[in-house]
Coordinates of C-alpha atoms and ligand atoms in Angstrom, one line a residue:
M1 CA -2.3 -27.7 -10.2
K2 CA -2.9 -26.2 -13.7
T3 CA -0.1 -25.3 -16.1
I4 CA 0.5 -22.0 -18.0
L5 CA 2.5 -22.4 -21.2
I6 CA 4.9 -19.6 -21.9
L7 CA 6.1 -19.6 -25.5
N8 CA 8.9 -17.4 -26.7
G9 CA 9.6 -17.2 -30.5
P10 CA 12.5 -16.3 -32.7
N11 CA 15.5 -14.4 -31.3
L12 CA 14.1 -14.3 -27.8
N13 CA 16.9 -16.7 -26.8
L14 CA 19.2 -13.7 -27.3
L15 CA 17.5 -11.7 -24.5
G16 CA 20.1 -10.0 -22.4
T17 CA 22.5 -9.2 -25.3
R18 CA 19.9 -8.4 -28.0
E19 CA 19.3 -4.6 -28.4
P20 CA 19.3 -4.0 -24.6
A21 CA 18.0 -0.5 -25.1
V22 CA 14.8 -2.1 -26.4
Y23 CA 14.5 -5.4 -24.6
G24 CA 16.5 -4.8 -21.4
S25 CA 19.4 -6.7 -19.9
E26 CA 17.6 -9.7 -18.4
T27 CA 18.2 -13.1 -20.1
L28 CA 15.6 -15.6 -21.2
A29 CA 16.6 -17.7 -18.1
D30 CA 15.7 -14.7 -16.0
V31 CA 12.4 -14.3 -17.7
E32 CA 11.6 -17.9 -17.3
A33 CA 12.4 -17.8 -13.6
L34 CA 10.1 -14.7 -13.2
C35 CA 7.3 -16.7 -15.0
R36 CA 7.8 -19.7 -12.7
A37 CA 7.6 -17.5 -9.6
E38 CA 4.5 -15.6 -10.8
A39 CA 2.7 -18.8 -11.8
A40 CA 3.5 -20.3 -8.4
R41 CA 2.0 -17.2 -6.7
H42 CA -1.2 -18.2 -8.4
G43 CA -1.0 -21.9 -7.6
A44 CA 0.0 -22.8 -11.2
T45 CA 3.1 -24.2 -12.9
A46 CA 4.8 -22.4 -15.8
D47 CA 6.0 -24.5 -18.7
C48 CA 8.5 -22.3 -20.5
R49 CA 9.7 -23.0 -24.0
Q50 CA 11.5 -21.1 -26.8
S51 CA 11.9 -21.8 -30.5
N52 CA 13.2 -20.0 -33.5
H53 CA 10.9 -22.1 -35.7
E54 CA 7.4 -21.2 -36.7
G55 CA 6.2 -24.8 -37.1
Q56 CA 7.4 -25.8 -33.7
L57 CA 5.4 -22.9 -32.2
V58 CA 2.3 -24.1 -34.2
D59 CA 2.8 -27.7 -32.8
W60 CA 3.1 -26.3 -29.2
I61 CA -0.1 -24.3 -29.7
H62 CA -1.9 -27.5 -30.9
E63 CA -0.6 -29.4 -27.8
A64 CA -1.8 -26.5 -25.7
G65 CA -5.3 -26.8 -27.3
R66 CA -5.5 -30.5 -26.3
N67 CA -4.3 -29.8 -22.8
Y68 CA -6.8 -26.9 -22.4
A69 CA -9.6 -29.2 -23.6
A70 CA -8.4 -31.8 -21.1
G71 CA -8.6 -29.2 -18.3
T72 CA -4.9 -29.3 -17.4
L73 CA -3.8 -26.0 -19.0
L74 CA -5.0 -22.5 -18.1
G75 CA -3.7 -20.9 -21.4
V76 CA -0.7 -19.6 -23.2
V77 CA 1.4 -16.5 -22.9
L78 CA 2.9 -16.1 -26.4
N79 CA 5.7 -13.7 -27.4
A80 CA 5.9 -14.8 -31.1
G81 CA 8.6 -12.2 -31.8
A82 CA 8.7 -11.3 -35.5
Y83 CA 6.2 -14.1 -36.4
T84 CA 3.6 -11.8 -34.8
H85 CA 3.9 -9.6 -37.9
T86 CA 4.0 -12.4 -40.5
S87 CA 2.4 -15.6 -39.4
V88 CA -1.1 -16.6 -40.7
A89 CA -0.1 -20.1 -39.5
L90 CA 0.0 -19.0 -35.8
H91 CA -3.2 -17.0 -36.2
D92 CA -4.9 -20.2 -37.6
A93 CA -3.4 -22.4 -34.8
I94 CA -4.8 -20.1 -32.1
K95 CA -8.2 -20.0 -33.8
G96 CA -8.2 -23.7 -34.5
T97 CA -7.5 -24.8 -31.0
N98 CA -9.6 -22.3 -29.0
V99 CA -6.9 -22.1 -26.3
P100 CA -6.8 -18.7 -24.6
V101 CA -3.7 -16.9 -25.7
I102 CA -2.2 -13.7 -24.3
E103 CA -0.2 -12.0 -27.0
L104 CA 2.9 -10.4 -25.4
H105 CA 5.5 -8.0 -26.4
I106 CA 8.3 -6.7 -24.3
S107 CA 8.5 -3.5 -26.2
N108 CA 5.7 -1.2 -27.2
V109 CA 5.5 -2.4 -30.8
H110 CA 3.1 0.5 -31.7
A111 CA 5.8 3.1 -30.9
R112 CA 8.3 1.4 -33.2
E113 CA 8.7 0.8 -36.9
P114 CA 5.4 0.7 -38.9
F115 CA 6.0 -3.0 -39.9
R116 CA 5.6 -3.9 -36.2
H117 CA 2.2 -2.2 -35.9
H118 CA 0.3 -5.0 -37.6
S119 CA -0.2 -8.3 -35.7
F120 CA -1.7 -11.4 -37.3
L121 CA -2.2 -12.7 -33.7
S122 CA -4.2 -10.0 -32.1
P123 CA -7.5 -10.9 -33.8
A124 CA -7.1 -14.4 -32.5
A125 CA -5.7 -13.6 -29.1
R126 CA -7.7 -13.2 -25.9
A127 CA -5.7 -10.2 -24.8
V128 CA -2.6 -8.2 -25.7
M129 CA 0.2 -7.0 -23.5
A130 CA 2.9 -4.7 -24.8
G131 CA 5.5 -2.2 -23.6
F132 CA 5.9 -3.3 -19.9
G133 CA 9.4 -4.7 -20.5
V134 CA 9.9 -8.3 -19.2
A135 CA 7.6 -7.4 -16.2
G136 CA 4.9 -7.9 -18.8
Y137 CA 5.3 -11.7 -18.6
A138 CA 4.2 -11.6 -14.9
L139 CA 1.4 -9.2 -15.7
A140 CA 0.2 -11.5 -18.5
I141 CA 0.2 -14.5 -16.2
A142 CA -1.8 -12.6 -13.6
G143 CA -4.2 -11.5 -16.4
L144 CA -4.6 -15.1 -17.7
V145 CA -5.4 -16.3 -14.2
R146 CA -7.9 -13.4 -13.8
I147 CA -9.6 -14.2 -17.2
S148 CA -9.9 -17.9 -16.3
E149 CA -11.6 -17.0 -13.1
A150 CA -14.0 -14.4 -14.7
P151 CA -14.6 -15.4 -18.3
K152 CA -16.0 -12.1 -19.4
P153 CA -13.7 -9.0 -19.6
G154 CA -14.6 -6.4 -17.0
V155 CA -16.3 -8.9 -14.7
Ligands
DQA1 C1 8.8 -8.4 -29.7 C2 8.5 -7.3 -30.8 C3 8.6 -7.9 -32.2 O1 8.4 -6.8 -33.1 C4 10.0 -8.4 -32.4 O2 10.2 -8.9 -33.7 C5 10.5 -9.3 -31.4 C6 10.2 -9.0 -30.0 C7 8.8 -7.8 -28.3 O3 8.8 -8.7 -27.4 O4 8.8 -6.6 -28.1 O5 11.2 -10.3 -31.6 O6 7.8 -9.4 -29.8

């Protein structure tokens, strides 16, 4: 059974109480339960982690790269929060490890403040999901499974 790594970055531990009009009322625990259920539907296991620290996220992507190379990991669903818009280190980690990463945002970042319109991750990500609320995590997991079964988009 393969693993899917779900990484949530800074402030996502506050889901449920953080700006509910933007991010909804479900907690991180709810999101992680949703991810585990969706992964199980695809015969996979969700390994869910959250950190407010950029270097920790970098380390986890390196670990994901090793597990992907070993054939035990399908890929990563990454909501890097605000680091999306600032982190060259996360861009380099994704590029340097070759692990398939689905960049995820709960909100539609392109309909928000201009500083959220640029992502350092998108050029390194395999795909991007934004604006579906927390349901996006399940959609991203399904998309990651699909991509791993049909390596070329549209196939
Ligand atoms: C977010 C969008 C980011 O701009 C923001 O900094 C977050 C959450 C989202 O899930 O919509 O922390 O990634």
